[in-house]
Coordinates of C-alpha atoms in Angstrom, one line a residue:
M16 CA 16.3 38.5 -48.9
F17 CA 14.1 35.7 -50.0
G18 CA 16.2 33.3 -47.9
I19 CA 15.7 35.4 -44.8
L20 CA 12.0 35.7 -45.2
H21 CA 11.8 32.0 -45.9
W22 CA 13.5 31.1 -42.6
E23 CA 11.4 33.7 -40.8
R24 CA 8.3 31.9 -42.0
I25 CA 9.7 28.5 -40.9
M26 CA 10.5 29.8 -37.5
I27 CA 7.0 31.4 -37.1
M28 CA 5.4 28.1 -38.1
L29 CA 7.6 26.1 -35.7
L30 CA 6.7 28.6 -32.9
V31 CA 3.0 28.2 -33.6
A32 CA 3.4 24.4 -33.7
C33 CA 5.1 24.4 -30.3
I34 CA 2.4 26.6 -28.8
F35 CA -0.3 24.3 -30.2
M36 CA 1.4 21.2 -28.8
S37 CA 1.8 22.8 -25.4
L38 CA -2.0 23.3 -25.3
I39 CA -2.6 19.6 -25.8
T40 CA -2.7 17.6 -22.6
V41 CA -1.2 14.2 -23.0
P42 CA -3.0 11.5 -21.0
A43 CA -0.8 10.0 -18.3
A44 CA 0.6 6.6 -18.9
A45 CA -1.2 3.7 -17.3
I46 CA 0.4 2.4 -14.1
E47 CA 0.3 -0.7 -11.9
R48 CA -1.5 -0.3 -8.6
H49 CA -0.6 -2.9 -6.0
Y50 CA -2.7 -3.7 -3.0
T51 CA -2.2 -6.2 -0.1
W52 CA -5.4 -7.3 1.6
E53 CA -5.6 -9.3 4.8
V54 CA -9.0 -10.9 5.2
T55 CA -10.0 -11.6 8.8
Y56 CA -13.0 -12.0 11.1
Q57 CA -13.9 -8.9 13.1
Y58 CA -16.7 -8.1 15.5
K59 CA -18.6 -5.2 13.9
S60 CA -21.6 -3.1 15.0
L61 CA -22.5 -1.6 11.7
D62 CA -26.2 -1.2 12.7
C63 CA -25.4 -1.1 16.5
Y64 CA -25.9 -4.9 16.8
K65 CA -22.6 -6.7 17.5
K66 CA -22.0 -9.4 14.9
L67 CA -19.1 -11.4 13.5
A68 CA -18.2 -9.9 10.1
I69 CA -15.5 -10.3 7.6
A70 CA -13.1 -7.4 7.0
I71 CA -10.3 -6.4 4.6
N72 CA -7.4 -4.8 6.5
G73 CA -9.9 -4.2 9.3
L74 CA -12.5 -2.5 7.2
T75 CA -16.1 -3.5 6.5
P76 CA -17.0 -2.5 3.8
G77 CA -13.5 -3.0 2.4
P78 CA -11.2 -0.3 0.9
T79 CA -12.2 1.4 -2.4
I80 CA -10.0 0.8 -5.4
S81 CA -9.6 4.1 -7.3
A82 CA -7.8 3.7 -10.6
V83 CA -7.5 5.3 -14.1
Q84 CA -8.6 3.6 -17.3
G85 CA -5.8 1.3 -18.6
D86 CA -4.2 0.8 -15.2
T87 CA -3.2 -2.7 -14.1
I88 CA -4.5 -3.8 -10.7
V89 CA -2.6 -6.3 -8.6
V90 CA -4.3 -7.5 -5.4
D91 CA -2.6 -10.0 -3.1
V92 CA -5.3 -11.5 -0.9
I93 CA -4.1 -13.1 2.3
N94 CA -6.8 -15.4 3.8
N95 CA -6.5 -15.2 7.6
L96 CA -10.0 -16.6 8.2
L97 CA -9.6 -19.6 10.5
M98 CA -12.1 -21.9 8.9
E99 CA -13.3 -20.5 5.6
N100 CA -12.0 -20.3 2.1
V101 CA -12.1 -17.0 0.1
A102 CA -12.6 -15.9 -3.5
I103 CA -13.1 -12.3 -4.6
H104 CA -15.0 -11.4 -7.8
W105 CA -14.3 -8.1 -9.6
H106 CA -17.9 -7.4 -10.6
G107 CA -18.1 -5.5 -13.9
I108 CA -14.5 -5.9 -14.8
R109 CA -14.4 -7.9 -18.1
Q110 CA -11.1 -9.6 -17.4
R111 CA -10.0 -9.6 -21.1
G112 CA -7.0 -11.8 -21.3
T113 CA -7.1 -12.7 -17.6
P114 CA -10.2 -14.9 -17.2
W115 CA -8.4 -16.7 -14.3
S116 CA -8.6 -13.5 -12.2
D117 CA -12.4 -13.3 -12.4
G118 CA -12.6 -14.7 -8.8
T119 CA -15.3 -17.3 -9.1
D120 CA -14.8 -20.2 -6.8
G121 CA -15.1 -23.6 -8.6
V122 CA -15.2 -21.9 -12.1
T123 CA -12.1 -19.8 -12.6
Q124 CA -10.1 -20.7 -9.5
C125 CA -9.9 -22.8 -6.5
A126 CA -10.8 -20.8 -3.4
I127 CA -8.0 -19.4 -1.3
M128 CA -7.6 -21.7 1.7
P129 CA -6.9 -20.4 5.2
G130 CA -3.3 -19.3 5.5
E131 CA -2.8 -19.0 1.7
T132 CA -2.2 -15.9 -0.4
Y133 CA -3.5 -15.5 -4.0
S134 CA -2.6 -12.7 -6.4
Y135 CA -5.3 -11.3 -8.7
T136 CA -3.9 -9.3 -11.7
F137 CA -6.2 -7.5 -14.2
V138 CA -6.5 -4.4 -16.3
V139 CA -9.4 -1.9 -15.8
D140 CA -10.0 -1.2 -19.5
R141 CA -13.0 1.1 -19.2
P142 CA -14.0 4.0 -17.0
G143 CA -17.0 3.6 -14.7
T144 CA -18.4 2.4 -11.4
Y145 CA -17.8 -1.2 -10.4
M146 CA -17.6 -3.3 -7.3
Y147 CA -15.9 -6.3 -5.8
H148 CA -17.2 -8.9 -3.4
S149 CA -16.7 -12.5 -2.2
H150 CA -17.8 -15.3 -4.5
Y151 CA -17.6 -18.0 -1.9
G152 CA -20.5 -19.3 0.2
M153 CA -22.5 -16.4 1.6
Q154 CA -19.6 -14.2 2.6
R155 CA -21.0 -11.2 0.8
E156 CA -23.7 -11.2 3.5
S157 CA -20.9 -10.9 6.0
G158 CA -19.6 -7.6 4.6
L159 CA -16.8 -8.9 2.3
Y160 CA -17.3 -6.3 -0.5
G161 CA -16.2 -2.8 -1.7
M162 CA -16.2 -0.4 -4.7
I163 CA -14.0 0.0 -7.7
N164 CA -14.0 3.5 -9.3
V165 CA -12.3 3.9 -12.6
S166 CA -11.7 7.5 -13.9
L167 CA -10.8 8.7 -17.4
P168 CA -7.2 9.6 -18.1
V169 CA -6.1 13.2 -17.5
G170 CA -7.2 15.4 -20.5
V171 CA -10.2 13.2 -21.4
S172 CA -13.6 14.6 -20.5
E173 CA -16.8 12.9 -19.3
P174 CA -19.9 13.6 -21.4
F175 CA -21.3 15.4 -18.3
N176 CA -20.1 18.0 -15.8
Y177 CA -19.7 17.8 -12.0
D178 CA -17.6 19.3 -9.3
L179 CA -16.9 16.4 -6.9
D180 CA -17.1 12.6 -6.9
R181 CA -18.4 10.4 -4.1
G182 CA -19.0 6.7 -3.7
I183 CA -21.9 5.2 -1.8
I184 CA -22.4 1.5 -1.0
L185 CA -25.9 0.3 -0.4
S186 CA -26.4 -3.0 1.4
D187 CA -28.6 -5.1 3.7
W188 CA -27.5 -6.6 7.0
Y189 CA -28.5 -9.8 8.8
H190 CA -27.8 -10.6 12.5
R191 CA -27.6 -14.3 11.9
T192 CA -24.2 -15.3 10.6
A193 CA -23.6 -16.6 7.1
Y194 CA -23.0 -20.1 8.6
E195 CA -26.4 -20.1 10.2
Q196 CA -28.1 -18.9 7.0
S197 CA -26.4 -21.4 4.7
T198 CA -27.1 -24.2 7.1
G199 CA -30.8 -23.4 7.1
L200 CA -30.9 -23.3 3.3
S201 CA -29.4 -26.8 3.1
S202 CA -31.5 -28.3 5.9
I203 CA -34.5 -30.5 5.9
P204 CA -36.9 -28.9 6.5
F205 CA -35.8 -25.9 4.5
D206 CA -35.2 -22.7 6.5
W207 CA -35.4 -19.5 4.5
I208 CA -33.1 -16.6 5.5
G209 CA -36.0 -14.2 5.9
E210 CA -35.8 -10.4 5.7
P211 CA -32.7 -8.5 6.7
Q212 CA -32.7 -6.7 10.0
S213 CA -31.2 -3.5 8.7
L214 CA -30.3 -1.5 5.6
L215 CA -26.9 0.1 5.4
I216 CA -25.7 3.2 3.6
S217 CA -21.9 3.3 3.3
G218 CA -21.7 0.6 6.0
R219 CA -23.8 2.4 8.6
G220 CA -27.3 1.5 9.9
N221 CA -29.4 1.9 13.1
Y222 CA -31.2 -1.1 14.6
N223 CA -33.6 -0.6 17.4
C224 CA -31.6 -1.7 20.5
S225 CA -34.5 -1.4 23.0
G226 CA -34.8 -4.5 25.1
L227 CA -31.3 -5.7 24.3
A228 CA -28.2 -5.7 26.5
P229 CA -25.7 -2.9 25.7
S230 CA -23.1 -5.6 25.2
V231 CA -25.2 -7.0 22.3
C232 CA -26.7 -3.8 20.8
N233 CA -25.5 -0.3 21.7
S234 CA -27.1 2.6 19.9
T235 CA -24.3 5.0 21.1
N236 CA -21.6 3.0 19.4
P237 CA -19.9 5.3 16.9
Q238 CA -19.7 2.5 14.3
C239 CA -23.4 2.9 13.7
S240 CA -23.7 6.7 13.8
P241 CA -25.4 7.8 10.5
S242 CA -23.1 8.2 7.5
S243 CA -23.0 11.7 6.2
L244 CA -22.3 13.2 2.8
T245 CA -21.1 16.8 3.3
V246 CA -21.9 19.1 0.3
I247 CA -21.3 22.8 -0.5
S248 CA -24.3 24.8 -1.7
G249 CA -24.3 25.3 -5.5
K250 CA -21.9 22.4 -6.2
T251 CA -22.8 19.4 -8.4
Y252 CA -21.8 16.0 -7.1
R253 CA -21.4 12.7 -9.0
L254 CA -22.7 10.0 -6.6
R255 CA -21.4 6.6 -7.6
L256 CA -24.0 4.1 -6.2
A257 CA -23.3 0.3 -5.8
S258 CA -25.9 -2.1 -4.5
L259 CA -24.2 -5.0 -2.7
T260 CA -27.3 -6.3 -1.0
S261 CA -27.6 -10.1 -0.5
L262 CA -31.4 -10.1 -1.0
S263 CA -33.1 -6.7 -1.1
S264 CA -34.1 -4.6 -4.1
L265 CA -33.9 -0.9 -3.1
S266 CA -35.2 2.6 -3.8
F267 CA -32.6 5.4 -3.2
Q268 CA -33.6 9.0 -2.8
I269 CA -32.4 12.3 -1.3
E270 CA -35.0 14.5 0.3
D271 CA -36.1 17.4 -1.9
H272 CA -33.3 16.8 -4.4
E273 CA -33.6 15.5 -8.0
M274 CA -31.0 13.1 -9.5
T275 CA -29.8 12.9 -13.1
V276 CA -28.8 9.4 -14.0
V277 CA -25.8 9.4 -16.3
E278 CA -24.2 5.9 -16.0
A279 CA -25.3 2.4 -15.4
D280 CA -23.0 -0.6 -14.9
G281 CA -20.0 1.3 -16.4
Q282 CA -22.0 2.5 -19.5
Y283 CA -23.0 6.0 -20.2
V284 CA -26.7 6.4 -20.6
E285 CA -28.9 9.1 -22.1
P286 CA -29.3 11.4 -19.0
F287 CA -32.7 11.4 -17.3
V288 CA -34.0 13.1 -14.1
T289 CA -35.7 11.2 -11.3
K290 CA -36.6 11.7 -7.6
N291 CA -35.8 8.1 -6.7
L292 CA -33.9 5.3 -8.2
F293 CA -34.7 1.6 -8.1
I294 CA -31.4 -0.3 -7.8
Y295 CA -31.1 -4.1 -7.6
S296 CA -28.4 -6.2 -6.2
G297 CA -25.3 -6.1 -8.4
E298 CA -26.2 -2.9 -10.2
T299 CA -24.1 0.3 -10.2
Y300 CA -25.2 3.8 -11.2
S301 CA -23.8 7.3 -11.3
V302 CA -26.2 10.2 -10.6
L303 CA -25.6 13.9 -10.6
V304 CA -27.0 15.9 -7.6
T305 CA -26.8 19.6 -7.3
A306 CA -26.9 21.1 -3.8
N307 CA -29.5 23.7 -4.6
Q308 CA -31.8 23.6 -1.5
D309 CA -31.9 25.6 1.7
P310 CA -28.3 25.4 3.0
S311 CA -29.3 26.2 6.6
R312 CA -30.5 22.7 7.2
N313 CA -29.6 19.1 6.4
Y314 CA -31.6 16.5 4.5
W315 CA -32.3 12.8 4.6
T316 CA -30.7 10.3 2.3
S317 CA -32.7 7.1 2.5
I318 CA -33.1 3.6 1.0
N319 CA -36.1 1.3 1.4
V320 CA -37.0 -2.2 0.2
V321 CA -39.1 -2.6 -2.9
S322 CA -40.8 -5.5 -4.6
R323 CA -41.1 -7.5 -1.4
K324 CA -43.1 -7.2 1.8
P325 CA -41.1 -4.4 3.4
K326 CA -40.5 -5.5 7.0
T327 CA -37.0 -4.0 7.1
P328 CA -36.8 -0.4 8.4
N329 CA -35.4 2.3 6.0
G330 CA -31.7 2.9 5.9
L331 CA -30.8 6.5 6.6
A332 CA -27.9 8.9 6.1
I333 CA -27.5 12.6 6.2
F334 CA -27.1 14.9 3.2
N335 CA -25.1 17.6 5.1
Y336 CA -24.9 21.2 3.9
Y337 CA -21.7 22.8 5.0
P338 CA -21.1 24.4 7.5
N339 CA -24.0 22.6 9.4
H340 CA -22.8 19.9 11.8
F341 CA -22.6 16.7 9.9
L342 CA -24.8 14.9 12.5
K343 CA -27.5 17.6 12.7
L344 CA -30.7 15.6 12.0
P345 CA -33.1 16.9 9.4
P346 CA -36.3 18.3 10.8
T347 CA -38.5 16.2 8.5
N348 CA -39.5 12.6 8.3
P349 CA -37.4 10.4 5.9
P350 CA -38.9 10.0 2.4
N351 CA -40.2 6.6 1.4
A352 CA -40.6 5.7 -2.3
N353 CA -42.0 2.2 -1.9
S354 CA -44.6 2.3 -4.6
M355 CA -44.4 -1.3 -5.7
T356 CA -47.0 -3.9 -4.8
A357 CA -45.8 -6.7 -2.5
N358 CA -45.9 -10.1 -4.3
V359 CA -45.3 -13.7 -3.3
S360 CA -42.6 -13.8 -6.1
E361 CA -39.7 -11.4 -6.3
A362 CA -37.3 -9.8 -8.8
H363 CA -34.2 -11.8 -9.7
P364 CA -31.2 -9.6 -10.7
W365 CA -29.1 -11.6 -13.2
H366 CA -25.4 -10.9 -13.6
L367 CA -23.1 -12.0 -16.4
H368 CA -19.3 -12.3 -15.7
G369 CA -16.8 -11.3 -18.4
H370 CA -19.3 -9.5 -20.6
D371 CA -21.9 -6.8 -21.0
F372 CA -25.2 -7.5 -22.7
W373 CA -27.8 -5.5 -24.5
V374 CA -31.2 -5.5 -22.9
L375 CA -33.5 -6.0 -25.9
G376 CA -36.8 -6.1 -24.1
Y377 CA -38.9 -7.4 -21.2
G378 CA -42.5 -8.1 -20.5
E379 CA -45.1 -9.9 -18.4
G380 CA -46.2 -13.5 -18.5
K381 CA -44.6 -16.4 -20.3
F382 CA -42.4 -15.4 -23.2
N383 CA -44.0 -15.9 -26.6
L384 CA -41.5 -16.2 -29.4
S385 CA -43.9 -15.1 -32.2
R386 CA -45.5 -12.2 -30.3
D387 CA -42.9 -10.9 -27.9
I388 CA -40.0 -10.7 -30.3
E389 CA -41.7 -7.8 -32.0
K390 CA -41.2 -5.8 -28.7
Y391 CA -37.4 -6.0 -29.0
N392 CA -35.4 -2.8 -29.2
L393 CA -32.8 -3.4 -31.9
V394 CA -32.0 0.2 -32.4
D395 CA -30.6 1.6 -29.2
P396 CA -30.9 -0.9 -26.4
I397 CA -29.2 -0.2 -23.1
M398 CA -26.1 -2.2 -22.2
K399 CA -25.5 -3.6 -18.7
N400 CA -23.9 -6.5 -16.9
T401 CA -26.8 -6.9 -14.3
V402 CA -30.5 -6.7 -15.0
P403 CA -33.6 -7.6 -12.9
L404 CA -36.0 -10.4 -14.1
H405 CA -39.3 -9.2 -12.7
P406 CA -41.9 -11.4 -11.1
Y407 CA -43.9 -13.5 -13.6
G408 CA -42.1 -11.9 -16.5
W409 CA -39.3 -12.3 -19.0
T410 CA -36.2 -10.3 -20.1
A411 CA -34.4 -10.7 -23.4
L412 CA -30.6 -10.3 -23.5
R413 CA -28.0 -10.4 -26.2
F414 CA -24.3 -10.5 -25.8
Q415 CA -21.3 -11.1 -28.0
A416 CA -19.1 -14.1 -27.0
D417 CA -15.9 -12.3 -27.7
N418 CA -14.0 -12.9 -24.4
P419 CA -12.4 -16.3 -24.2
G420 CA -12.9 -18.0 -20.9
V421 CA -15.5 -19.7 -18.6
W422 CA -18.1 -17.3 -17.3
L423 CA -20.8 -17.5 -14.7
F424 CA -24.3 -16.2 -15.3
H425 CA -26.4 -16.2 -12.1
C426 CA -28.9 -14.6 -9.9
H427 CA -27.2 -12.0 -7.6
I428 CA -29.4 -12.8 -4.6
E429 CA -26.9 -14.6 -2.3
A430 CA -29.2 -17.4 -1.2
H431 CA -30.5 -18.1 -4.7
L432 CA -26.9 -18.5 -6.0
L433 CA -26.1 -20.9 -3.1
L434 CA -29.1 -22.9 -4.0
G435 CA -27.9 -23.3 -7.6
M436 CA -29.6 -20.5 -9.6
L437 CA -26.7 -20.2 -12.2
V438 CA -25.4 -21.4 -15.5
V439 CA -21.9 -21.3 -17.0
F440 CA -20.9 -20.2 -20.5
E441 CA -17.7 -21.6 -22.0
S442 CA -16.3 -19.4 -24.8
G443 CA -13.3 -19.9 -27.0
M444 CA -11.3 -22.0 -24.6
E445 CA -8.7 -22.7 -27.3
Q446 CA -7.9 -19.0 -27.3
V447 CA -7.2 -18.7 -23.6
G448 CA -3.6 -17.9 -22.9
N449 CA -1.2 -19.6 -20.5
I450 CA -3.0 -20.2 -17.2
P451 CA -1.0 -19.3 -14.1
K452 CA 0.3 -22.2 -12.1
A453 CA -1.6 -20.8 -9.0
N454 CA -4.9 -21.8 -10.8
Y455 CA -3.9 -25.4 -11.2
G456 CA -5.1 -27.7 -8.4
C457 CA -6.4 -26.8 -4.9
G458 CA -4.4 -26.8 -1.7
K459 CA -1.8 -29.5 -1.7
T460 CA -2.7 -30.8 -5.2
K461 CA -1.0 -27.7 -6.6
D462 CA 2.3 -29.4 -6.1
L463 CA 1.3 -32.1 -8.6
F464 CA 1.2 -29.7 -11.5
K465 CA 4.4 -28.6 -13.1
P466 CA 4.7 -25.3 -15.1

């Protein structure tokens, strides 16, 4: 009798254990995601004005990489530009163990020459919102960029709740080519690039074509119809924002809707509510927006220039409540949150490759070691990979040099980088692993190096 009861207890315990294990969701194994990208010149009319742009597989902006934490990303980049080299930087990806895939021309690799193919391989080791863009010349200004969205594994929850996830690229757009701009920057006398002609939301803008021939600027071109984000009343959306401007600092806002900021540069932040968000070149954010307004109409999504003399018109998109037509224009004027005073100086967004840093403090005037160090936040500083240095001010950063490699630290304004606003950190080079043969030499000189 004792033996029968004993085995009954064991069977019950095993049954309970099986039920318990069945309730546990095992995260899916990381996988390798392989992409083949052909980089070409394309004529685009992103703001209705026809211009020579750079596309990936015909797309400007380029395709979004969507992955899961722990995945390995392999991107074969084919350079089919006729007269330009290419290098692509994976902005915000730390490249632990793969510093040669950082994509920085002249620092971690030779640029990909016309007709060549180069393979980038790296692991996305953290969830969050990131971006990629050219790191050669001023090609970012020509549209060679896109987003990287990294999700948590199945069964692992975010520290905030939402129903649906959307990505939005914010950028500025010049009508002069990158060649014309870079030539002006290197000329005597110096020729500054000036203000952009348009601001784009998800690769769409609307330039005033009046007075221009339709072959040059056509406001009926579907390429420049306003981008639209369709929402369902009552749902909460995670909007992943990435600023890929070449110059402009922006304010982002959605008419009559509040935003809750929950992520910055791939790091969770203490949530806070705002009506508009200042976002600088190279920064990414996630904001939560609930569609809780009158669903019988649409609303404006807008961006405008801040911290400069705002000559560029606002960028506009439509926050579309289903089932309204996605191009039904809102009945109101677009919001404008330009509350910053124009200055002869400007904000410089600084980006560090291969690392994140703690933002310990910032202030006005020249940094004073004895006085300003007392302002440092050493308790709970925010962690980022890109931060603005404001006009006539200072910003204090701290990072841990725990990622062997050679890493660029630079202003993310395209023209400033071209003019040399950068430094390079070398860290633990003796710990760098076997460098791929593709990273030895440039062009024909690669044949001189043996594995």
